[in-house]
Amino acid sequence: MRNHQATIIDIAKTLNLSKSTVSRALTGHPNVKAKTRERVLEMADQLDYQRNQLAISLLTNRTQTIGIMVPEFLSPFFPRVIIGAQDVLAQAGYNVIICHSNESYATEIVNARLLLASRVDGILVSHTKDTRNFEHFKIFERKGIPVVFFNRIVDELDVSKVAVDDYEGAYRAVEHLINTGKRRIAHLSGPDSLLNSRDRLNGYRDALTDNQIPIDPALIISYDLTLDKANIYVNHLLNLPQPPDALFAINDPTAIEALKVIKNRGLRIPDDIAIVGFSDDPVSALIEPGLTTVAQPVDDIGRQAARLLLNQLAAEEDRPASELVVLPTRLIIRGSTSSAPLPGNPY
Amino acid sequence: MRNHQATIIDIAKTLNLSKSTVSRALTGHPNVKAKTRERVLEMADQLDYQRNQLAISLLTNRTQTIGIMVPEFLSPFFPRVIIGAQDVLAQAGYNVIICHSNESYATEIVNARLLLASRVDGILVSHTKDTRNFEHFKIFERKGIPVVFFNRIVDELDVSKVAVDDYEGAYRAVEHLINTGKRRIAHLSGPDSLLNSRDRLNGYRDALTDNQIPIDPALIISYDLTLDKANIYVNHLLNLPQPPDALFAINDPTAIEALKVIKNRGLRIPDDIAIVGFSDDPVSALIEPGLTTVAQPVDDIGRQAARLLLNQLAAEEDRPASELVVLPTRLIIRGSTSSAPLPGNPY
DNA sequence: CTGTTAGCGCTTTCAT
DNA sequence: ATGAAAGCGCTAACAG
């Protein structure tokens, strides 16, 4: 059974004060006699009083709560982003509600409604791979609730965004493969609905073209990020009449799945086929061989996104112009592309 | 700038109705003319109306929100538990606020206050390794807000709890090491403040004793789960005059850290030294050699904890008796203890 | 079927 | 320095 939760009225009654005075004492208003404040504080403590944030939020139209929407958080990427964001937001006095949509567009819409009903003051979003309509985010904009996209960002919304330089990261990765002598470089790409997926694909293409390597459409496979599909596609690539001598994967989980398949088939990595991933998930340093990968500043993505949101929140009057932050990536070379790791390489 | 958010009063005014009628139409109350309901719904849609959950919560004294407190969520364990719990809770119409205390007792207390002020209907808790005083959880109990502990549970609170059979899991793991011929089995244990740490230690001890192997205190090291310390302790163990021939680690991250140290020193696994972890983090199957580990039903821990909480929530009158659920573990044998994996082993 | 009224817990004028 | 009263958005009696 739910017990009665102490309210300022309870404190007021016991102390023979008005609730106004109690409220003032509790919030640190100057116009309260020191003695009175002391008595109020003591009684509040004694009654296990906790201010009811709901009532305050209803009054002020501010919940001090930020919603974070991510497509999943089983892989280590999004939890790390969330931790970074939460750190910055907590410092500014904001709480956080986390929603994960499990890569489902329908769930994402439900979650958006939920955050709207919870009256969050702003949201941080990385959309699902199936999201092509962004109407449910525009509602926030119309209501003046700031939205910041991160990692998976969208052109068609005029909001602040944080991304990494996916094009550049992909370009450098493929360039590295070319430098190690690879020529038939396959790309296991993500769905076309994701901008970062398209950017990485473009980086891959341009790196090949700039190095006079023709693009072979048979070596480019776009898939929906479901790992068992990755398995199928890697096998498909290896069964080609002219199989690839290198694979650039859209992300680390995909690369690791590929690595497993390739090892199972008894091929040598990187001699028969080299592999590069994207993100530098912690696993990538632990597996054998270590996975060469494009590292993203994961924490920073969250921190920056939170800061952009705070910028929007700070503006009392009309919304400040939206900002775009693009963070750099860093190629980390490990055994999956280089049998003799460079000396001095910290990995 | 924050725009005005449509309220039922806005709808009522535009339609020349009373707000009660609008409220009834919106909540699906039967006593509304079909035509009226239709007009209300249409106008609500047109105005981007979203019910204000704050107002309802203030009225009903129910927020339909559950707080989940975890010590960290960088390792994959807690995110997986949270996903399981969230799944069950969402089905019952509850939202979730996630707090992580970063293994800090002080942060945990702050988070508890926060959840109290947010008026959550219940909480799921796994406490920090530094939590020895549980007063901040007793406040919930006093207010009649149900609390369920999971994974890291506590004897001194009379609440529902979900754990795995840590003792049994540890016992079987050590027994397995003995069966493979190991005799000097070290244990890298967790802090004494965690019950599951103590239980695993007891399982380790009893397995040795039952097999007539004397317990050597020099081989038991209790540490604070900070991975760089694990590194130091593993080196320390290997430097002993009589180094261990096997290591049972409190969890997989510790085991993997040990594995790295041991490989770096050029020792053979499992011949020179075998390793067993605890939890079966996904990494454990990917590293080389694969890590033998005690698997926990991670999803189920979250689901069960959520169910126990719903049981408490469902009870209108006095609180139902608290329940204890102990889930089984399963030993998964991989290369770190067995150079020739058993045929038919799915891993 | 619809309108009126009270009140959830709190902050904030406006009086005193 | 303190009290009285209004009101945030909503639901739920209570009237009609």
XYZ file of C-alpha atoms (C1' of nucleotides) in Angstrom:
726
model
C 0.000 0.000 0.000
C 1.109 3.489 -0.824
C 1.724 5.638 2.259
C 1.041 9.310 2.309
C 3.971 11.328 1.060
C 4.689 14.387 3.149
C 3.822 17.704 1.471
C 4.599 21.279 2.378
C 1.097 21.466 3.833
C 1.961 18.731 6.321
C 5.007 20.675 7.366
C 3.019 23.921 7.517
C 0.309 22.406 9.719
C 2.695 20.814 12.204
C 4.585 24.063 12.506
C 1.569 26.368 12.432
C 2.847 28.198 9.398
C 1.388 28.902 5.995
C 2.500 26.776 3.091
C 3.920 29.904 1.448
C 6.405 30.341 4.250
C 7.357 26.684 4.150
C 7.860 26.908 0.415
C 10.071 29.937 0.833
C 12.112 28.297 3.551
C 12.612 25.203 1.425
C 13.624 27.055 -1.724
C 16.021 29.381 0.080
C 14.058 32.561 -0.385
C 15.714 35.418 1.591
C 12.545 36.684 3.261
C 12.349 34.027 5.951
C 13.444 34.374 9.560
C 16.513 32.228 10.164
C 14.833 30.502 13.049
C 11.766 29.664 10.991
C 13.828 28.248 8.166
C 15.668 26.069 10.619
C 12.453 24.662 12.053
C 11.082 23.962 8.570
C 14.204 22.203 7.413
C 14.278 20.082 10.512
C 10.660 19.066 10.175
C 11.116 18.314 6.473
C 13.925 15.985 7.346
C 11.908 14.364 10.085
C 8.972 13.692 7.751
C 11.178 12.358 4.919
C 9.853 15.216 2.836
C 10.804 15.194 -0.845
C 9.717 18.021 -3.087
C 7.245 16.865 -5.694
C 8.923 17.637 -8.975
C 5.674 16.965 -10.818
C 3.903 19.867 -9.208
C 6.793 22.202 -9.913
C 7.034 21.086 -13.504
C 3.339 21.621 -14.010
C 3.740 25.119 -12.694
C 6.907 26.140 -14.471
C 6.338 24.229 -17.689
C 9.887 22.887 -17.354
C 10.650 19.325 -16.335
C 14.439 19.540 -16.267
C 14.339 16.265 -18.130
C 15.930 15.402 -21.457
C 14.853 12.455 -23.571
C 17.507 10.425 -25.354
C 16.335 8.225 -28.218
C 18.673 5.566 -29.575
C 17.979 2.755 -32.026
C 19.502 0.099 -29.772
C 21.915 -0.226 -26.910
C 23.233 -3.726 -26.994
C 26.397 -2.822 -28.827
C 28.706 -0.673 -26.709
C 28.430 2.397 -28.921
C 25.236 4.043 -27.740
C 25.721 3.359 -24.030
C 29.032 5.192 -24.265
C 27.440 8.125 -26.068
C 24.684 8.245 -23.469
C 27.162 8.289 -20.616
C 28.941 11.266 -22.171
C 25.711 13.154 -22.717
C 24.355 12.340 -19.298
C 27.520 13.629 -17.708
C 27.170 17.061 -19.306
C 23.424 17.235 -18.765
C 23.605 16.216 -15.113
C 26.063 19.023 -14.501
C 23.495 21.448 -15.878
C 20.815 20.006 -13.599
C 18.976 17.896 -16.137
C 17.741 14.360 -15.747
C 17.540 11.899 -18.552
C 14.959 9.469 -19.895
C 16.429 6.881 -22.246
C 14.318 5.253 -24.950
C 15.537 2.582 -27.292
C 13.462 1.692 -30.267
C 15.119 -1.597 -31.115
C 15.559 -0.348 -34.701
C 11.769 -0.214 -35.079
C 10.212 2.841 -36.711
C 6.879 2.158 -35.013
C 8.498 1.986 -31.582
C 10.320 5.209 -32.303
C 7.033 6.977 -32.933
C 5.571 5.575 -29.727
C 8.643 6.745 -27.836
C 8.357 10.221 -29.330
C 4.771 10.439 -28.098
C 5.849 9.232 -24.698
C 8.526 11.902 -24.388
C 6.081 14.522 -25.564
C 3.568 13.462 -22.918
C 6.328 13.454 -20.310
C 7.010 17.047 -21.300
C 10.754 16.679 -21.723
C 12.568 19.970 -22.207
C 14.538 18.656 -25.184
C 15.640 15.487 -26.949
C 18.794 13.893 -28.295
C 18.115 11.558 -31.181
C 19.737 8.874 -33.242
C 16.998 7.502 -35.456
C 16.310 3.920 -36.516
C 17.482 2.499 -39.792
C 13.865 2.299 -40.944
C 13.027 5.945 -40.288
C 12.400 7.765 -43.551
C 9.616 10.038 -42.371
C 10.597 12.555 -39.692
C 7.191 14.030 -38.962
C 7.282 12.787 -35.362
C 10.393 14.889 -34.746
C 8.969 17.962 -36.396
C 6.256 18.038 -33.742
C 8.942 18.824 -31.173
C 10.194 21.663 -33.323
C 6.724 23.112 -33.729
C 6.279 23.106 -29.972
C 9.620 24.803 -29.526
C 11.234 21.805 -27.849
C 14.828 21.651 -29.064
C 16.007 18.541 -30.879
C 19.607 17.524 -31.477
C 20.559 14.647 -33.741
C 23.761 12.680 -33.263
C 25.517 9.866 -35.117
C 22.568 9.170 -37.363
C 21.658 12.616 -38.571
C 19.221 13.918 -41.145
C 19.487 16.570 -43.813
C 15.867 17.519 -43.978
C 15.565 18.837 -40.433
C 16.954 22.221 -39.479
C 18.251 21.282 -36.022
C 21.652 21.031 -34.366
C 23.601 17.895 -35.217
C 26.721 16.038 -34.173
C 28.430 13.587 -36.464
C 31.869 12.296 -37.259
C 33.516 12.748 -40.602
C 32.291 9.464 -42.010
C 33.424 10.221 -45.530
C 36.964 11.038 -44.468
C 37.144 8.057 -42.100
C 36.026 5.668 -44.817
C 38.367 7.254 -47.359
C 41.404 6.834 -45.101
C 40.459 3.268 -44.277
C 40.209 2.250 -47.914
C 43.347 4.203 -48.782
C 45.142 2.202 -46.108
C 43.960 -1.032 -47.671
C 45.220 0.131 -51.058
C 48.554 1.060 -49.523
C 48.956 -2.476 -48.230
C 48.582 -3.711 -51.797
C 44.934 -4.670 -51.870
C 43.038 -4.108 -55.109
C 39.727 -5.984 -54.939
C 38.235 -4.238 -51.943
C 34.664 -5.145 -51.044
C 32.352 -2.944 -48.983
C 29.662 -4.323 -46.731
C 27.565 -1.193 -46.414
C 24.581 -0.226 -44.265
C 21.097 0.675 -45.381
C 20.703 3.587 -47.740
C 18.392 5.284 -45.246
C 21.325 6.185 -43.008
C 23.318 9.240 -43.980
C 26.492 7.951 -42.359
C 26.100 4.763 -44.341
C 25.904 6.779 -47.571
C 28.854 8.945 -46.534
C 31.038 5.942 -45.809
C 30.084 4.440 -49.130
C 31.078 7.660 -50.877
C 34.409 7.726 -49.060
C 35.013 4.148 -50.199
C 34.149 4.966 -53.806
C 36.277 8.091 -53.985
C 39.290 6.411 -52.426
C 39.128 3.724 -55.104
C 38.584 6.173 -57.930
C 41.353 8.500 -56.774
C 43.687 5.534 -56.890
C 42.653 4.414 -60.337
C 40.893 1.311 -59.087
C 37.662 0.613 -60.929
C 34.539 0.257 -58.835
C 33.030 -3.205 -59.097
C 29.339 -3.118 -58.139
C 29.500 -6.823 -57.342
C 31.765 -5.968 -54.417
C 29.365 -3.483 -52.833
C 26.604 -4.946 -50.711
C 24.198 -2.832 -48.756
C 22.462 -4.634 -45.902
C 20.150 -4.000 -42.960
C 22.711 -4.493 -40.154
C 21.189 -7.789 -39.019
C 24.259 -9.855 -38.219
C 23.046 -13.183 -39.583
C 22.619 -11.466 -42.932
C 26.204 -10.245 -42.705
C 27.239 -13.865 -42.411
C 25.398 -14.744 -45.608
C 26.812 -11.822 -47.551
C 30.402 -12.466 -46.521
C 30.084 -16.052 -47.683
C 28.564 -14.799 -50.905
C 31.520 -12.482 -51.486
C 34.035 -15.231 -50.806
C 32.251 -17.511 -53.273
C 32.571 -15.026 -56.133
C 34.632 -16.160 -59.119
C 37.004 -13.356 -58.279
C 36.673 -12.998 -54.503
C 37.794 -9.778 -52.781
C 41.225 -9.455 -51.177
C 39.943 -6.963 -48.609
C 36.708 -6.005 -46.888
C 35.685 -2.637 -45.514
C 32.729 -3.120 -43.186
C 30.204 -0.465 -42.178
C 30.863 -1.115 -38.485
C 32.796 -3.299 -36.056
C 30.115 -5.904 -35.347
C 29.845 -6.515 -39.081
C 33.630 -6.699 -39.426
C 33.865 -9.155 -36.552
C 31.160 -11.343 -38.025
C 33.127 -11.321 -41.278
C 36.300 -12.162 -39.434
C 34.641 -15.215 -37.903
C 33.387 -16.438 -41.268
C 36.751 -15.925 -42.901
C 38.637 -17.722 -40.132
C 36.176 -20.598 -40.276
C 36.883 -21.026 -43.958
C 40.572 -21.336 -43.193
C 41.600 -18.177 -45.012
C 44.528 -16.149 -43.725
C 43.966 -12.631 -42.397
C 45.260 -10.243 -43.717
C 47.167 -12.144 -46.418
C 44.193 -13.723 -48.171
C 41.773 -11.070 -47.129
C 42.167 -7.987 -44.959
C 39.378 -6.457 -42.883
C 38.601 -2.952 -41.651
C 35.742 -1.978 -39.362
C 34.327 1.288 -38.081
C 33.976 2.628 -34.505
C 36.688 0.865 -32.513
C 34.389 -1.012 -30.184
C 36.433 -2.293 -27.229
C 36.162 -5.865 -28.533
C 38.134 -4.959 -31.596
C 41.381 -4.777 -29.669
C 40.731 -8.106 -27.974
C 39.974 -10.409 -30.850
C 42.545 -12.269 -32.872
C 43.764 -10.785 -35.099
C 43.082 -7.310 -33.767
C 40.669 -5.416 -35.970
C 41.850 -2.396 -37.927
C 39.112 0.155 -37.529
C 38.124 3.802 -37.801
C 37.862 5.083 -34.233
C 35.148 7.566 -33.329
C 35.376 9.877 -30.290
C 32.353 8.186 -28.752
C 32.232 10.070 -25.459
C 32.649 13.369 -27.243
C 29.731 12.696 -29.522
C 27.494 12.514 -26.464
C 29.095 15.468 -24.733
C 28.897 17.688 -27.795
C 25.315 16.740 -28.507
C 24.414 17.609 -24.927
C 26.203 20.948 -25.216
C 24.384 21.855 -28.422
C 21.115 21.042 -26.704
C 22.021 23.200 -23.721
C 22.794 26.048 -26.125
C 19.296 25.815 -27.512
C 17.804 25.509 -24.048
C 19.683 28.541 -22.767
C 18.128 30.827 -25.366
C 15.144 32.499 -23.756
C 13.842 34.217 -26.865
C 13.800 32.896 -30.387
C 15.808 29.813 -31.188
C 19.475 30.350 -31.944
C 20.697 29.107 -35.297
C 21.254 25.386 -35.379
C 24.833 24.187 -35.274
C 26.601 21.314 -36.947
C 29.563 19.692 -35.230
C 31.674 17.241 -37.188
C 34.206 15.338 -35.128
C 37.344 13.742 -36.561
C 37.974 10.014 -36.785
C 41.250 8.193 -36.391
C 42.407 5.081 -38.216
C 43.663 2.399 -35.845
C 45.791 -0.202 -37.541
C 45.825 -3.701 -36.131
C 46.520 -7.216 -37.301
C 43.505 -7.588 -39.579
C 45.236 -5.430 -42.205
C 48.864 -5.508 -41.250
C 50.740 -8.662 -40.307
C 53.586 -6.596 -38.867
C 52.055 -3.852 -36.753
C 53.913 -0.588 -37.014
C 56.385 -0.045 -34.195
C 55.142 2.471 -31.710
C 51.527 1.773 -32.528
C 49.847 1.896 -29.124
C 47.533 -0.939 -30.031
C 11.389 30.081 -27.573
C 8.836 27.727 -26.124
C 5.507 27.795 -27.931
C 2.239 27.283 -26.203
C 1.340 23.641 -25.922
C -2.282 22.910 -26.694
C -4.402 21.915 -23.668
C -7.862 20.467 -23.362
C -9.057 23.991 -22.634
C -7.843 25.133 -26.052
C -9.784 22.319 -27.639
C -12.841 23.055 -25.520
C -12.851 26.742 -26.414
C -12.497 26.221 -30.146
C -15.283 23.694 -30.096
C -17.528 25.495 -27.609
C -17.484 22.580 -25.208
C -16.550 22.214 -21.566
C -13.147 20.788 -20.769
C -14.839 17.832 -19.049
C -16.430 16.737 -22.273
C -13.154 17.081 -24.084
C -11.424 15.070 -21.373
C -14.055 12.365 -21.630
C -13.817 12.246 -25.407
C -10.051 11.968 -25.218
C -9.979 9.222 -22.600
C -12.641 7.146 -24.305
C -15.337 7.619 -21.713
C -18.627 6.060 -22.987
C -20.871 9.043 -22.177
C -19.940 11.162 -25.172
C -21.893 11.567 -28.372
C -20.073 9.873 -31.210
C -20.167 13.049 -33.251
C -18.716 15.113 -30.413
C -15.896 12.659 -29.833
C -15.074 12.783 -33.495
C -14.874 16.566 -33.508
C -12.683 16.561 -30.397
C -10.301 13.977 -31.777
C -9.983 15.836 -35.015
C -9.268 19.132 -33.311
C -6.752 17.472 -30.978
C -4.924 16.161 -33.963
C -5.054 19.501 -35.684
C -3.582 21.296 -32.667
C -0.842 18.670 -32.098
C -2.392 18.076 -28.716
C -0.479 15.769 -26.392
C -1.905 14.935 -22.988
C 0.170 16.360 -20.171
C 1.257 13.358 -18.187
C 2.489 15.618 -15.394
C -0.985 16.871 -14.618
C -2.397 13.369 -14.586
C 0.383 12.076 -12.391
C -0.122 14.897 -9.946
C -3.778 13.981 -9.774
C -3.508 10.216 -9.557
C -0.310 10.068 -7.544
C 0.984 7.533 -10.071
C 3.611 8.383 -12.650
C 3.674 5.059 -14.500
C 7.423 5.391 -14.317
C 9.935 2.955 -12.878
C 13.463 3.937 -11.868
C 16.303 1.560 -12.638
C 19.546 2.097 -10.747
C 22.682 0.352 -11.918
C 26.293 0.818 -10.821
C 27.560 1.209 -14.376
C 26.579 0.369 -17.900
C 29.747 0.267 -19.900
C 30.121 -3.477 -19.704
C 27.372 -5.283 -21.606
C 25.822 -6.873 -18.537
C 23.575 -4.136 -17.189
C 22.328 -2.876 -20.563
C 21.123 -6.379 -21.292
C 19.376 -6.626 -17.934
C 17.768 -3.238 -18.516
C 16.494 -4.261 -21.930
C 14.841 -7.329 -20.424
C 13.237 -5.331 -17.643
C 12.129 -2.539 -19.942
C 10.454 -5.044 -22.215
C 8.260 -6.424 -19.427
C 7.567 -3.017 -17.917
C 6.633 -1.417 -21.233
C 4.104 -4.162 -21.790
C 2.512 -3.215 -18.485
C 2.404 0.442 -19.491
C 5.364 1.685 -17.483
C 8.133 3.987 -18.591
C 11.641 3.797 -17.300
C 14.211 6.229 -15.980
C 17.723 4.808 -15.922
C 20.321 6.049 -13.446
C 23.895 4.878 -13.324
C 26.007 5.757 -10.356
C 29.373 4.994 -11.862
C 30.123 2.813 -8.823
C 29.909 5.887 -6.598
C 27.979 5.659 -3.340
C 27.483 9.428 -3.256
C 26.028 9.455 -6.777
C 23.748 6.601 -5.838
C 22.286 8.659 -2.999
C 21.784 11.635 -5.316
C 20.056 9.372 -7.827
C 17.782 7.964 -5.143
C 16.692 11.491 -4.236
C 16.138 12.278 -7.860
C 13.882 9.281 -8.359
C 12.022 10.142 -5.196
C 11.410 13.688 -6.417
C 10.328 12.330 -9.799
C 7.781 10.260 -7.934
C 8.594 6.958 -9.593
C 6.121 4.184 -8.804
C 8.881 1.693 -8.013
C 12.587 1.008 -8.462
C 14.865 -1.782 -9.630
C 18.281 -1.627 -8.011
C 21.744 -3.039 -8.309
C 23.831 -1.135 -5.790
C 27.398 0.140 -6.083
C 30.345 -1.753 -4.734
C 30.830 0.955 -2.115
C 27.297 0.853 -0.746
C 27.304 -0.455 2.809
C 24.549 1.726 4.211
C 21.114 1.197 2.676
C 19.218 3.976 4.391
C 18.503 5.709 1.076
C 16.609 2.634 -0.106
C 14.663 2.272 3.116
C 13.085 5.662 2.447
C 11.305 4.114 -0.547
C 10.025 1.322 1.623
C 8.724 3.721 4.234
C 6.822 5.597 1.556
C 5.375 2.356 0.244
C 7.269 2.540 -3.054
C 8.261 -1.011 -3.947
C 11.941 -1.808 -4.385
C 13.387 -4.864 -6.114
C 17.068 -5.717 -6.000
C 18.776 -7.693 -8.734
C 22.240 -9.089 -9.323
C 23.767 -7.216 -6.428
C 21.326 -7.972 -3.664
C 21.311 -7.267 0.046
C 20.394 -9.387 3.037
C 19.377 -6.601 5.348
C 16.441 -5.330 3.296
C 13.137 -7.173 3.234
C 12.330 -6.639 -0.438
C 11.959 -8.856 -3.495
C 15.228 -9.929 -5.072
C 16.550 -11.646 -8.167
C 19.939 -13.297 -8.226
C 21.704 -16.195 -9.842
C 23.116 -19.103 -7.907
C 26.565 -17.594 -7.554
C 27.766 -20.205 -5.109
C 26.785 -23.096 -7.333
C 28.179 -21.411 -10.441
C 31.525 -20.798 -8.800
C 31.612 -24.315 -7.348
C 31.056 -25.914 -10.761
C 33.650 -23.674 -12.377
C 36.335 -24.603 -9.878
C 35.324 -28.249 -9.970
C 35.817 -28.130 -13.727
C 39.324 -26.740 -13.257
C 40.116 -29.528 -10.813
C 38.782 -32.099 -13.275
C 41.205 -30.841 -15.893
C 44.046 -31.559 -13.478
C 44.641 -28.126 -11.993
C 45.651 -27.942 -8.340
C 46.930 -24.439 -7.588
C 43.802 -22.501 -8.427
C 43.859 -18.777 -7.728
C 40.764 -16.643 -7.253
C 40.616 -12.987 -8.215
C 37.616 -12.008 -6.145
C 35.482 -8.883 -5.912
C 34.999 -6.570 -2.955
C 33.673 -8.062 0.234
C 30.776 -5.593 0.145
C 29.080 -7.507 -2.667
C 27.084 -10.554 -1.675
C 27.612 -12.246 -5.025
C 31.334 -11.733 -4.594
C 31.206 -13.470 -1.203
C 29.040 -16.271 -2.582
C 31.409 -16.949 -5.455
C 34.307 -16.994 -3.028
C 32.490 -19.540 -0.872
C 31.761 -21.713 -3.891
C 35.451 -21.581 -4.761
C 36.510 -22.526 -1.238
C 34.069 -25.400 -0.881
C 34.948 -26.867 -4.265
C 38.599 -26.975 -3.219
C 37.868 -28.382 0.219
C 35.499 -31.043 -1.097
C 38.276 -32.185 -3.391
C 40.904 -32.304 -0.669
C 42.822 -29.346 -2.018
C 44.099 -27.067 0.721
C 43.124 -23.427 0.514
C 46.123 -21.163 0.053
C 45.300 -17.608 1.191
C 48.110 -16.321 -1.016
C 46.051 -17.364 -4.031
C 42.949 -15.418 -3.053
C 42.941 -11.740 -3.902
C 39.967 -9.515 -3.343
C 39.921 -6.331 -5.410
C 37.746 -3.365 -6.270
C 36.940 -4.301 -9.889
C 39.097 -1.510 -11.338
C 40.698 -3.227 -14.313
C 44.154 -1.702 -14.021
C 44.337 -3.201 -10.539
C 43.441 -6.582 -12.000
C 46.477 -6.248 -14.212
C 48.713 -5.657 -11.194
C 47.279 -8.560 -9.226
C 47.573 -11.036 -12.055
C 51.218 -10.130 -12.465
C 51.656 -10.488 -8.737
C 50.165 -13.985 -8.803
C 52.367 -15.040 -11.704
C 55.440 -13.798 -9.834
C 54.768 -15.963 -6.794
C 57.420 -18.584 -5.992
C 54.750 -21.164 -6.686
C 52.509 -19.488 -9.258
C 48.957 -20.757 -9.817
C 48.121 -23.180 -12.628
C 44.593 -21.816 -12.937
C 42.661 -18.636 -12.265
C 39.004 -18.242 -11.436
C 38.022 -14.592 -11.967
C 35.036 -12.816 -10.413
C 33.788 -11.718 -13.845
C 34.598 -11.772 -17.536
C 36.282 -8.364 -17.815
C 38.675 -9.437 -15.064
C 39.282 -12.775 -16.752
C 39.965 -11.097 -20.073
C 42.390 -8.670 -18.484
C 44.155 -11.680 -16.951
C 44.182 -13.418 -20.296
C 45.925 -10.442 -21.874
C 48.587 -10.319 -19.170
C 49.198 -14.045 -19.391
C 49.496 -14.028 -23.165
C 51.852 -11.059 -23.013
C 54.132 -13.005 -20.707
C 54.275 -15.798 -23.244
C 52.551 -18.381 -21.074
C 50.370 -21.020 -22.700
C 46.634 -21.104 -22.017
C 45.333 -23.454 -20.683
C 48.471 -25.604 -20.317
C 50.489 -23.264 -18.131
C 47.515 -21.538 -16.665
C 43.789 -21.996 -17.262
C 41.226 -19.213 -16.852
C 37.543 -19.129 -15.986
C 35.349 -16.033 -15.928
C 31.787 -15.304 -14.905
C 28.807 -13.974 -16.921
C 29.510 -14.989 -20.510
C 29.799 -11.499 -21.904
C 29.563 -11.687 -25.705
C 33.282 -10.899 -26.023
C 34.174 -14.100 -24.294
C 33.278 -16.191 -27.309
C 35.242 -13.930 -29.640
C 38.622 -13.714 -27.989
C 41.420 -16.192 -28.482
C 41.356 -18.588 -26.774
C 37.638 -18.548 -26.031
C 36.945 -17.895 -22.373
C 35.418 -20.625 -20.236
C 32.830 -18.861 -18.133
C 29.752 -19.238 -15.970
C 26.842 -17.974 -18.049
C 24.047 -16.023 -16.410
C 20.556 -15.707 -17.927
C 21.022 -11.965 -18.280
C 17.744 -11.129 -19.997
C 15.807 -13.197 -17.506
C 17.322 -11.367 -14.574
C 15.784 -8.155 -15.886
C 12.493 -9.754 -16.840
C 12.087 -11.482 -13.485
C 12.999 -8.374 -11.546
C 10.393 -6.433 -13.506
C 7.793 -9.117 -12.824
C 8.475 -9.095 -9.098
C 8.086 -5.337 -9.133
C 4.782 -5.585 -11.001
C 3.595 -8.092 -8.387
C 4.229 -5.531 -5.680
C 2.659 -2.762 -7.741
C -0.459 -4.812 -8.438
C -1.248 -5.228 -4.761
C -3.735 -2.523 -3.835
C -3.756 -3.141 -0.122
C -0.840 -4.087 2.090
C 2.358 -5.196 0.452
C 2.548 -8.840 -0.564
C 5.374 -10.872 0.943
C 8.677 -10.222 -0.763
C 9.930 -12.907 -3.104
C 13.386 -14.237 -3.849
C 14.132 -15.638 -7.285
C 17.389 -17.504 -7.799
C 18.181 -18.292 -11.408
C 20.500 -21.095 -12.499
C 23.877 -20.604 -14.135
C 25.485 -22.726 -16.826
C 29.168 -23.503 -17.256
C 30.375 -22.832 -20.781
C 33.627 -24.554 -21.590
C 35.935 -22.958 -24.124
C 39.616 -22.937 -25.003
C 40.839 -21.122 -21.916
C 40.450 -24.316 -19.869
C 40.279 -27.054 -22.436
C 42.636 -27.331 -25.385
C 40.335 -29.842 -27.057
C 36.799 -28.535 -26.818
C 34.249 -31.259 -26.226
C 32.513 -32.378 -29.389
C 28.971 -31.119 -29.582
C 29.724 -28.111 -27.447
C 27.711 -25.338 -29.115
C 30.470 -22.860 -28.478
C -24.894 13.425 -22.946
C -22.725 17.757 -21.080
C -21.347 21.428 -17.710
C -19.672 22.890 -12.962
C -16.618 22.391 -9.304
C -12.964 20.806 -6.510
C -8.384 19.588 -5.933
C -3.592 17.023 -6.838
C 1.450 20.024 -4.651
C 3.699 23.703 -5.553
C 5.377 28.761 -6.566
C 4.277 33.382 -6.924
C 2.108 37.785 -6.822
C -0.290 40.740 -3.745
C -1.556 42.012 0.792
C -0.693 42.664 5.572
C 8.533 38.194 7.785
C 4.310 35.855 6.910
C -0.390 34.740 4.973
C -4.089 34.425 1.322
C -5.226 33.349 -3.136
C -4.588 32.165 -7.872
C -3.365 28.854 -11.147
C -0.328 25.147 -13.865
C -3.551 20.769 -16.859
C -6.111 17.329 -15.831
C -9.815 13.861 -13.905
C -13.728 12.721 -11.254
C -17.603 13.278 -8.580
C -21.904 15.781 -8.711
C -25.538 18.127 -11.088
C -28.490 18.757 -14.534
